[in-house]
PDB file of C-alpha atoms in Angstrom:
ATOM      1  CA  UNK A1476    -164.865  31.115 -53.215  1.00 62.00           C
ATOM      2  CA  UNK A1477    -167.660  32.244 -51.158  1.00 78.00           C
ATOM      3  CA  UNK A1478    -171.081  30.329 -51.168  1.00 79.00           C
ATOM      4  CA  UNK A1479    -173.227  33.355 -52.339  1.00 82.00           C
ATOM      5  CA  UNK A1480    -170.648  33.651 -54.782  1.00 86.00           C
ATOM      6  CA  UNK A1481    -171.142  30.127 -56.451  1.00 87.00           C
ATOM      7  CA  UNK A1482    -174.332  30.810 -56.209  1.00 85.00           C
ATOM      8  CA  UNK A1483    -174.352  33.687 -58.477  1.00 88.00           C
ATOM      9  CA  UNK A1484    -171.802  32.187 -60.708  1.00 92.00           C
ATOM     10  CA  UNK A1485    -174.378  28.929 -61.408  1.00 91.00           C
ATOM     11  CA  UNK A1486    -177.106  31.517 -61.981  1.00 91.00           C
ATOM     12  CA  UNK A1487    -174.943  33.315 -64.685  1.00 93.00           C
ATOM     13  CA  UNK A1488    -174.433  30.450 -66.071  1.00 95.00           C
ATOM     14  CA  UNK A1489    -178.272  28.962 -65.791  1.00 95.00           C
ATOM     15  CA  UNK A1490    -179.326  32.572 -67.556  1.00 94.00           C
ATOM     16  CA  UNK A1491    -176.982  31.709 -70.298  1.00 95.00           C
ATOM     17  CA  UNK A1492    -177.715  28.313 -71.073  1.00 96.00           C
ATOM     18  CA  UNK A1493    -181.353  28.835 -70.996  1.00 96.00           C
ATOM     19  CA  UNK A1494    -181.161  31.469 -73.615  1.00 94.00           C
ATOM     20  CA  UNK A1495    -178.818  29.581 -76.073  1.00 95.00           C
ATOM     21  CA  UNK A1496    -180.910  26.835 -75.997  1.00 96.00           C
ATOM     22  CA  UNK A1497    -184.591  27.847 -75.765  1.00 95.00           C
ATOM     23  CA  UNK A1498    -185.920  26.662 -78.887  1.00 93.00           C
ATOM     24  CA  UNK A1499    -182.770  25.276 -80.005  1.00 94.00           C
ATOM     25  CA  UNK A1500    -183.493  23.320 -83.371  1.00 92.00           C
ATOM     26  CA  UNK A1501    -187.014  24.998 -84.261  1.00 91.00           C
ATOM     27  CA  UNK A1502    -190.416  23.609 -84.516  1.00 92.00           C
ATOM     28  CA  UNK A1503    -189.773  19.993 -85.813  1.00 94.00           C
ATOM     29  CA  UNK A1504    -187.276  19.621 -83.307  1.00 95.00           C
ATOM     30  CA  UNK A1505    -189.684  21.019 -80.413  1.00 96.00           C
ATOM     31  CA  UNK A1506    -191.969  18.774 -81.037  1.00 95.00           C
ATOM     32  CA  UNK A1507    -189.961  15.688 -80.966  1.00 96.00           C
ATOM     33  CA  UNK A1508    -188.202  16.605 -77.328  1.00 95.00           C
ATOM     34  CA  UNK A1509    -192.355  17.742 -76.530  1.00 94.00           C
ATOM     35  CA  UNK A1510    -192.641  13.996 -77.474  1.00 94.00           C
ATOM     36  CA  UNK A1511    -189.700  12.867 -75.148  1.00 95.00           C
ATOM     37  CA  UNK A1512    -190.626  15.048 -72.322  1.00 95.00           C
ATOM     38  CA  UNK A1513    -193.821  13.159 -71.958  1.00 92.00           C
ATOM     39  CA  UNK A1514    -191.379  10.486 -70.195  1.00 93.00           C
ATOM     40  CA  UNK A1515    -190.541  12.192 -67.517  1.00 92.00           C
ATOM     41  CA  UNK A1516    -194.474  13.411 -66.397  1.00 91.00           C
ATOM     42  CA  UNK A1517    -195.799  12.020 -63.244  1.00 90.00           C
ATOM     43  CA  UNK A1518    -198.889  11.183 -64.929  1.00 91.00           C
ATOM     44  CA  UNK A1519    -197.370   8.519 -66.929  1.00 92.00           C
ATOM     45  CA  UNK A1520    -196.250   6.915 -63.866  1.00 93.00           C
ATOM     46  CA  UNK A1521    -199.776   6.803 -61.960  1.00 94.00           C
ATOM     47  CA  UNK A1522    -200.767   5.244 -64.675  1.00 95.00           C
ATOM     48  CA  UNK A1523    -198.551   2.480 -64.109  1.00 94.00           C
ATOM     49  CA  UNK A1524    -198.946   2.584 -60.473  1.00 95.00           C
ATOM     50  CA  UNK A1525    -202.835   2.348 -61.063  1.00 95.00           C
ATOM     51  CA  UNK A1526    -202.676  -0.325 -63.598  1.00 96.00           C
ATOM     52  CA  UNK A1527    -199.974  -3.037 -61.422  1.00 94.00           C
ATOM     53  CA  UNK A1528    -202.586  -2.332 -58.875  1.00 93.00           C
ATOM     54  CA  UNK A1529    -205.767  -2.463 -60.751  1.00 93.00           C
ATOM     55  CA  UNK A1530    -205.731  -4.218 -64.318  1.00 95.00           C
ATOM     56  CA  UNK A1531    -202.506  -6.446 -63.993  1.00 94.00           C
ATOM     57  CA  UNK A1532    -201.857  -7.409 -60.261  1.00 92.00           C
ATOM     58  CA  UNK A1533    -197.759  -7.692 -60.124  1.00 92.00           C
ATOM     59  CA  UNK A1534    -197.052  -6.768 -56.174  1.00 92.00           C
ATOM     60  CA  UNK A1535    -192.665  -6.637 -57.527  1.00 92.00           C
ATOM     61  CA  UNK A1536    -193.692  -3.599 -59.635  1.00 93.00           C
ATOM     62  CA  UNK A1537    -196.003  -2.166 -57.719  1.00 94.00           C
ATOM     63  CA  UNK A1538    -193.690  -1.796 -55.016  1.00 95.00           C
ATOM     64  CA  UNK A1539    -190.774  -0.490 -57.023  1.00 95.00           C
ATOM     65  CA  UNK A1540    -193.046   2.216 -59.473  1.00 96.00           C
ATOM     66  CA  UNK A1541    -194.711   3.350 -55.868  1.00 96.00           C
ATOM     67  CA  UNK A1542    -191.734   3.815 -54.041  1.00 96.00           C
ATOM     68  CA  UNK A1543    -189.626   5.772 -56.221  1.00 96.00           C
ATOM     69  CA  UNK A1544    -192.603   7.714 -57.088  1.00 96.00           C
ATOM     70  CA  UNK A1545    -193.160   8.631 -53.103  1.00 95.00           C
ATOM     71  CA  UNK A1546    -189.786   9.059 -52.325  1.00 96.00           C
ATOM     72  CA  UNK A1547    -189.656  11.603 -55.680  1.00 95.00           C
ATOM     73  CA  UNK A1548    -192.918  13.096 -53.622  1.00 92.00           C
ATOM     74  CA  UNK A1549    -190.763  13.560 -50.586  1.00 93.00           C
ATOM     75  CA  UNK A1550    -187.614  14.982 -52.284  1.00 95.00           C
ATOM     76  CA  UNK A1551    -188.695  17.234 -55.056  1.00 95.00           C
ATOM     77  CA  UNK A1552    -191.375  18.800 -53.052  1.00 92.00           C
ATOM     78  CA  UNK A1553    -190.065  19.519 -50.456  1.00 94.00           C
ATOM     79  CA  UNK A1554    -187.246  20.641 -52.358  1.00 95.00           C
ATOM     80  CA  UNK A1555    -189.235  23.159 -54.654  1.00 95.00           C
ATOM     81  CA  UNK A1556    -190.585  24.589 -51.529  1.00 94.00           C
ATOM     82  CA  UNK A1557    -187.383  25.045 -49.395  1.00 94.00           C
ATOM     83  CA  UNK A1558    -185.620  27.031 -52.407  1.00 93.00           C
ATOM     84  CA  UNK A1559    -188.678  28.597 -53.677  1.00 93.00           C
ATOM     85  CA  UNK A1560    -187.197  29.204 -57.604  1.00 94.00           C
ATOM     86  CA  UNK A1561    -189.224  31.241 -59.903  1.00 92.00           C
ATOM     87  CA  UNK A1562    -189.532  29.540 -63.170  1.00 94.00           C
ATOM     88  CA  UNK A1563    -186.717  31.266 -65.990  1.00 94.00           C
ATOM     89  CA  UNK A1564    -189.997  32.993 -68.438  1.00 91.00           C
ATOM     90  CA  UNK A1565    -191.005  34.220 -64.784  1.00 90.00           C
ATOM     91  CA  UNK A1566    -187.482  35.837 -64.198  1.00 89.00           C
ATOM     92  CA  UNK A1567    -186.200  36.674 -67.567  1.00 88.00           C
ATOM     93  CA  UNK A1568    -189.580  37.432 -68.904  1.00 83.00           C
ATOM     94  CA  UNK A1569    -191.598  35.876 -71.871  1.00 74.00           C
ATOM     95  CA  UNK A1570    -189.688  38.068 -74.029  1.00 80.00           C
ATOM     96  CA  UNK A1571    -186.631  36.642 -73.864  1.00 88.00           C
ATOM     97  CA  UNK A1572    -187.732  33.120 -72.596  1.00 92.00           C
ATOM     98  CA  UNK A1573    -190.289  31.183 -75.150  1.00 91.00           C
ATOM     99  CA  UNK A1574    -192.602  28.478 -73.234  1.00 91.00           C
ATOM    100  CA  UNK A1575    -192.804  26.009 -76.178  1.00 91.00           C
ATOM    101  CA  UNK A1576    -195.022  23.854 -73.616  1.00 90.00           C
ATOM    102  CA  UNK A1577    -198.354  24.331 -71.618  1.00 85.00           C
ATOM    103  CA  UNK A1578    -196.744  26.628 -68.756  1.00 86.00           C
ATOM    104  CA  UNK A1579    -195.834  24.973 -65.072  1.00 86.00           C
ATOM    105  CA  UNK A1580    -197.556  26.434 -62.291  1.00 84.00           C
ATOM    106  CA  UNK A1581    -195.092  24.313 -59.789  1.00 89.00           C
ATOM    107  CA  UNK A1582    -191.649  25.787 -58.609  1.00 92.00           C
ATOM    108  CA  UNK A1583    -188.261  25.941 -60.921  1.00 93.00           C
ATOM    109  CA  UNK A1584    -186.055  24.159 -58.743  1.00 95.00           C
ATOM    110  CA  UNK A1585    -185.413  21.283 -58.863  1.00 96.00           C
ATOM    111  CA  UNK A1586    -187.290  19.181 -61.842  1.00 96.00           C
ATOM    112  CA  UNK A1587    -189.654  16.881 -61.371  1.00 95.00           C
ATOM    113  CA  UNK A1588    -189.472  15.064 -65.146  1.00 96.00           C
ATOM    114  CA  UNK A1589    -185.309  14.881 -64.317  1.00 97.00           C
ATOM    115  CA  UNK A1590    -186.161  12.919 -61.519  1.00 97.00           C
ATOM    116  CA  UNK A1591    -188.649  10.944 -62.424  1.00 96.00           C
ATOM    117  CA  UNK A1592    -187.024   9.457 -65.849  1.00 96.00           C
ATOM    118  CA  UNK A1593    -183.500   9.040 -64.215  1.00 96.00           C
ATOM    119  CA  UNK A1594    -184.691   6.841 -61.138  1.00 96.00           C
ATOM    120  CA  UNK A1595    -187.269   5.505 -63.150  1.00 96.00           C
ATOM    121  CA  UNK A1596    -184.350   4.566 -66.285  1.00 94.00           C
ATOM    122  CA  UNK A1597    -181.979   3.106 -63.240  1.00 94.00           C
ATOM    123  CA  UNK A1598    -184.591   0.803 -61.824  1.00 93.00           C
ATOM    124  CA  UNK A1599    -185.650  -0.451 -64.969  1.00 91.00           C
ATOM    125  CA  UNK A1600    -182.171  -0.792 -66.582  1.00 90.00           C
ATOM    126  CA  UNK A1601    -180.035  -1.564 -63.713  1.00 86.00           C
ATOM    127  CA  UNK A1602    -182.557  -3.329 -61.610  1.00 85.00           C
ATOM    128  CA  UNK A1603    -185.229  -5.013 -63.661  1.00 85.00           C
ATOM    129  CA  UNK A1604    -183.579  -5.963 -66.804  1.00 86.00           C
ATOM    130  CA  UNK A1605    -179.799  -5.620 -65.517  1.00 83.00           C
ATOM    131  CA  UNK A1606    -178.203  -4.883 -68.688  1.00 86.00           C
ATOM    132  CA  UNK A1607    -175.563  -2.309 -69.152  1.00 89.00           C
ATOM    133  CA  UNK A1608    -176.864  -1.367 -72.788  1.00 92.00           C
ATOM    134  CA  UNK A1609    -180.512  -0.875 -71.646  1.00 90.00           C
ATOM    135  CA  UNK A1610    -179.193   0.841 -68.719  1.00 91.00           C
ATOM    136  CA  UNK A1611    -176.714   3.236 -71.005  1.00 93.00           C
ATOM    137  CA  UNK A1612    -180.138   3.562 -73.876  1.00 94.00           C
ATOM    138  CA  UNK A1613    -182.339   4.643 -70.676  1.00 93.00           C
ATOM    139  CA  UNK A1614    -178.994   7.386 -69.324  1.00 94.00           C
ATOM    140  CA  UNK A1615    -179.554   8.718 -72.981  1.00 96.00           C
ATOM    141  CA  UNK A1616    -183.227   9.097 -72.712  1.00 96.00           C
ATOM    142  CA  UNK A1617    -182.916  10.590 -69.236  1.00 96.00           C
ATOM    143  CA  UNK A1618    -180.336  12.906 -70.924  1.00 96.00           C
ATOM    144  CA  UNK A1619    -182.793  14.156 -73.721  1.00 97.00           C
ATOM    145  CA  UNK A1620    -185.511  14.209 -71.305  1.00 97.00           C
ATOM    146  CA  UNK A1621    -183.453  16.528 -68.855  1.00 97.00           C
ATOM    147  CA  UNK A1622    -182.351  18.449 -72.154  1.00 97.00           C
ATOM    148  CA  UNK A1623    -186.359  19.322 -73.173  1.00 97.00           C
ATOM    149  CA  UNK A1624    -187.392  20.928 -70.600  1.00 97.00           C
ATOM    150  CA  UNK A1625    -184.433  23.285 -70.963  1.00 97.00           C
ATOM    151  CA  UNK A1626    -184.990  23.697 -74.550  1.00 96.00           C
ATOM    152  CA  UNK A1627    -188.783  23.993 -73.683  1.00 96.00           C
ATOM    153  CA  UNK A1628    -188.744  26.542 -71.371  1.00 95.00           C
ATOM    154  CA  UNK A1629    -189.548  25.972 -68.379  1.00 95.00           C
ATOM    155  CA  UNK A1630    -186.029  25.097 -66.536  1.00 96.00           C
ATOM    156  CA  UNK A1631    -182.538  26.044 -66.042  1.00 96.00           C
ATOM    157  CA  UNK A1632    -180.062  23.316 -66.419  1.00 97.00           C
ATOM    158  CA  UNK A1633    -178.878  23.705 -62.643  1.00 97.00           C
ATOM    159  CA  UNK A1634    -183.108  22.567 -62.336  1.00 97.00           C
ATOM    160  CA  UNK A1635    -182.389  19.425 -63.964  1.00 97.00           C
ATOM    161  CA  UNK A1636    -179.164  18.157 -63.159  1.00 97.00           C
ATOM    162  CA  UNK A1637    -179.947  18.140 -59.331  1.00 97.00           C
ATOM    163  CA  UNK A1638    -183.332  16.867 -60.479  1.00 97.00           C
ATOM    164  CA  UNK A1639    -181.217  14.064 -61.652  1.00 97.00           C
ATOM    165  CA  UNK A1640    -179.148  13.668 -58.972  1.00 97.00           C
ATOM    166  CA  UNK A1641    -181.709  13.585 -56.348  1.00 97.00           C
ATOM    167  CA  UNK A1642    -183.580  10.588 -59.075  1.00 97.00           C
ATOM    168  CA  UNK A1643    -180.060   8.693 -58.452  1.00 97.00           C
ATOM    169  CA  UNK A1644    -181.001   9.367 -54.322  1.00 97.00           C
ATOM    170  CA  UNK A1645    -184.293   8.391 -54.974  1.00 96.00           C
ATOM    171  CA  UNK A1646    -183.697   4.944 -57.020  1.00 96.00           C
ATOM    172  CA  UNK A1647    -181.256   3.714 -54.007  1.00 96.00           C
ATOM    173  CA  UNK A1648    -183.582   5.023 -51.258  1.00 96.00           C
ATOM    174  CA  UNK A1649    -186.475   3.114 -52.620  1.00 96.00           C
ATOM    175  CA  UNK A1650    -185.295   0.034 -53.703  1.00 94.00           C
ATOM    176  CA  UNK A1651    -182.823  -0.495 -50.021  1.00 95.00           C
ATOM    177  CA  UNK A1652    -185.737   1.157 -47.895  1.00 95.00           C
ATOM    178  CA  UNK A1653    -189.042   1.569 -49.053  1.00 95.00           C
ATOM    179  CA  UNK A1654    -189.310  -1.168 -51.342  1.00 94.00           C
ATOM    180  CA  UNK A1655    -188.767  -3.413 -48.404  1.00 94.00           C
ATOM    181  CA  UNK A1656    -191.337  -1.925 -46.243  1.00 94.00           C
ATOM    182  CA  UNK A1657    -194.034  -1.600 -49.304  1.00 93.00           C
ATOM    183  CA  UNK A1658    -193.539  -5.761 -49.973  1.00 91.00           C
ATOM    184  CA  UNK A1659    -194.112  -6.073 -46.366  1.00 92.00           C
ATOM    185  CA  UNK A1660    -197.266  -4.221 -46.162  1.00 92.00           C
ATOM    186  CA  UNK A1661    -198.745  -5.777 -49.324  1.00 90.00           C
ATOM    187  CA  UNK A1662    -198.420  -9.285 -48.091  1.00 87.00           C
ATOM    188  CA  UNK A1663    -199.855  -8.339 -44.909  1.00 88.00           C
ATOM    189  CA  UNK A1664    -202.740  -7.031 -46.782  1.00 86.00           C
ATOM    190  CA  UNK A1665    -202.928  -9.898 -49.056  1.00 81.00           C
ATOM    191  CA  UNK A1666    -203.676 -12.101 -45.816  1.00 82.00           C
ATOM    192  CA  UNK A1667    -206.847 -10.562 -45.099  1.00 83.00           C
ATOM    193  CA  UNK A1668    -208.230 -11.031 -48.812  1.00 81.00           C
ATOM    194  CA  UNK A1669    -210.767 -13.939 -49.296  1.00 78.00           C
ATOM    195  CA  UNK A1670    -210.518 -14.067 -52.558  1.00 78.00           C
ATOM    196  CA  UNK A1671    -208.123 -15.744 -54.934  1.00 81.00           C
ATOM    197  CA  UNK A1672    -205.835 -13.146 -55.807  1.00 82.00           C
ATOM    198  CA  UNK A1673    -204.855 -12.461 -59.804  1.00 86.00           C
ATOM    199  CA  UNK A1674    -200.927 -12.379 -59.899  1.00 88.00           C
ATOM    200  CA  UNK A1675    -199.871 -11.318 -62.841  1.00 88.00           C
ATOM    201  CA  UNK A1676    -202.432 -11.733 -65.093  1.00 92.00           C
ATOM    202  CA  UNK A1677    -205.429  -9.625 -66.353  1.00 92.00           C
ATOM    203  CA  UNK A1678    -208.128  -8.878 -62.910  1.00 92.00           C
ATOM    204  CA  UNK A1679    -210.640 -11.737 -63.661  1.00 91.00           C
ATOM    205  CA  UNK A1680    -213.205  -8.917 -61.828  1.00 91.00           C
ATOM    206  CA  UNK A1681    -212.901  -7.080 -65.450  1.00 92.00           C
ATOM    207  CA  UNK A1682    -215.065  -9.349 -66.967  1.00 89.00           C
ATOM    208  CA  UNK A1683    -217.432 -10.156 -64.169  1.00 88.00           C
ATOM    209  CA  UNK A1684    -217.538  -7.026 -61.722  1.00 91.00           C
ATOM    210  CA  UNK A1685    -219.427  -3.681 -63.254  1.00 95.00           C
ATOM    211  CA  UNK A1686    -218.838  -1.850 -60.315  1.00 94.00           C
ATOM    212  CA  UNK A1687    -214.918  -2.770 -60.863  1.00 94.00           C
ATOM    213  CA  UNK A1688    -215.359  -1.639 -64.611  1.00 95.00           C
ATOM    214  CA  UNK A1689    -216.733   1.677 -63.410  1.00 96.00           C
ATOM    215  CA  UNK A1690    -213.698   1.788 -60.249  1.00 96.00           C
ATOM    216  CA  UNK A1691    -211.164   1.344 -62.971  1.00 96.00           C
ATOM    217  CA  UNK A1692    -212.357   4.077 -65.624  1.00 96.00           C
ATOM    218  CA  UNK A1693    -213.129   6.336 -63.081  1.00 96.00           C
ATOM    219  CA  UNK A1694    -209.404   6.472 -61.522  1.00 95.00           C
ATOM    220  CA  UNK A1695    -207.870   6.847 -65.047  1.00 94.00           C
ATOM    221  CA  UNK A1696    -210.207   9.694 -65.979  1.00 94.00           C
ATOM    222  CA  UNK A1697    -209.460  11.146 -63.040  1.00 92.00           C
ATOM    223  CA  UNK A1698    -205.898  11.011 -63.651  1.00 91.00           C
ATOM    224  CA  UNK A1699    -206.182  12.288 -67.368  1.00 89.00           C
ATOM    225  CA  UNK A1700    -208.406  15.142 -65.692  1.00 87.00           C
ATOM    226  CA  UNK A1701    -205.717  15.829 -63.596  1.00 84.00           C
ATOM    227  CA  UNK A1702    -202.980  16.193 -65.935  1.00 78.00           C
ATOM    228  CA  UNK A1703    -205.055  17.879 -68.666  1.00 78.00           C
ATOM    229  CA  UNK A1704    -206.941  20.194 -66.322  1.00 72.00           C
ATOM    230  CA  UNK A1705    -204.578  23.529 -66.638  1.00 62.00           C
ATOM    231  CA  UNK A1706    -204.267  23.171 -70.022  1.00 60.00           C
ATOM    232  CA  UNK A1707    -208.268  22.785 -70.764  1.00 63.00           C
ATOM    233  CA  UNK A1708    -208.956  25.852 -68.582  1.00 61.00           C
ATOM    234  CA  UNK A1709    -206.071  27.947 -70.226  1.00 58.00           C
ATOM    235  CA  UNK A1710    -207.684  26.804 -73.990  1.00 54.00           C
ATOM    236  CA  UNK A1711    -211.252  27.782 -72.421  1.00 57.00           C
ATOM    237  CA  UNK A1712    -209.913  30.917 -70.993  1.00 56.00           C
ATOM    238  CA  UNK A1713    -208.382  32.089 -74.690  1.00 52.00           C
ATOM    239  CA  UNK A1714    -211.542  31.203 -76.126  1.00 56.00           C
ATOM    240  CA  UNK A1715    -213.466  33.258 -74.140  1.00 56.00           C
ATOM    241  CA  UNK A1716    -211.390  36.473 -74.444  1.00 53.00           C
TER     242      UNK A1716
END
């Protein structure tokens, strides 16, 4: 079997799979995997990023939460721009493809929330807590997370399962390469502070620094602005017409 031929057979398949299951289940069942979706945003995992860094100094999960999340940066963009996918209600049209969520502006291929929960689920399970049911509870989350944004919309399952597959990349990437380096750089850092340093424990500069206060709100604003910014404009923009 030729390549191009693969190729179309995957996107026959894709077309089909996408229509069976857009909407699959109805509205109470859209919103829960709406719900479950949120797991696999990028903006949940800034957060954490911000707040290791920030609010609860813990360099071990700093390092790990940054890495995968720059080596995700690495892979699925570069990704999305090398294969260029329209999104499926861009190809089939809204009127056979209902976008049950606020619509993607990014590139189809591959996903971004497949990655994210599937290297985030394997370092948490597998490397943090190391327990095979924690690791198989997180596998089924990853699995429902992949599964909403096919139901949602706004990906074909060939989107999401090399989404996953590159998370897998990305989890053992991170935590035998980058990981390594990060740790290094943060205790060089560390060197040069003249302060005593908050491990693990609330930033004592909460409760004594206003300009910290103000640092702090201002980068979590910024990320809710961030994340909430297409969807405010497309509200404002149905208002107005």
């Amino acid at each position: 079997m030729e390549f191009k031929d693969l190729l179309r057979r995957v996107d026959e398949w894709d077309q089909k799979i996408i229509i069976k299951y857009n909407g699959f289940g109805g509205k109470p069942f859209t919103k829960i995997l709406k719900f479950i979706s949120f797991f696999g945003r990028e903006t949940l995992w800034i957060s954490l990023i911000a707040f290791y860094l920030l609010i609860w100094y813990d360099p071990f999960l700093l390092t790990n939460i940054s890495a995968i999340f720059l080596t995700g940066l690495l892979l699925i963009a570069v990704t999305k721009k090398i294969f260029n996918r329209a999104r499926p209600f861009e190809r089939l049209g809204e009127g056979k493809i209902k976008i049950l969520e606020r619509k993607p502006s990014s590139r189809s291929f591959p996903s971004w929330h497949s990655y994210n929960i599937m290297s985030y689920g394997l370092l948490f399970g597998v490397f943090f807590v190391k327990s095979p049911i924690i690791t198989f509870l997180m596998l089924v989350l990853a699995t429902l997370v992949s599964f909403s944004r096919i139901q949602l919309g706004v990906h074909y399952p060939s989107d999401v399962i090399v989404g996953s597959l590159l998370g897998i990349v990305g989890f053992l990437l991170s935590i035998n390469l980058i990981v390594p380096l990060f740790q290094k750089i943060i205790t060089y850092f560390d060197t040069f502070i003249t302060y005593e340093i908050d491990y693990q424990r609330i930033n004592s500069m909460l409760s004594s620094q206003v300009w910290y206060i103000i640092l702090c709100i201002t980068i979590y604003v910024m990320i809710f602005l961030s994340a909430t910014y297409r969807g405010i404009k497309d509200h404002l923009k149905r208002s107005m017409s």
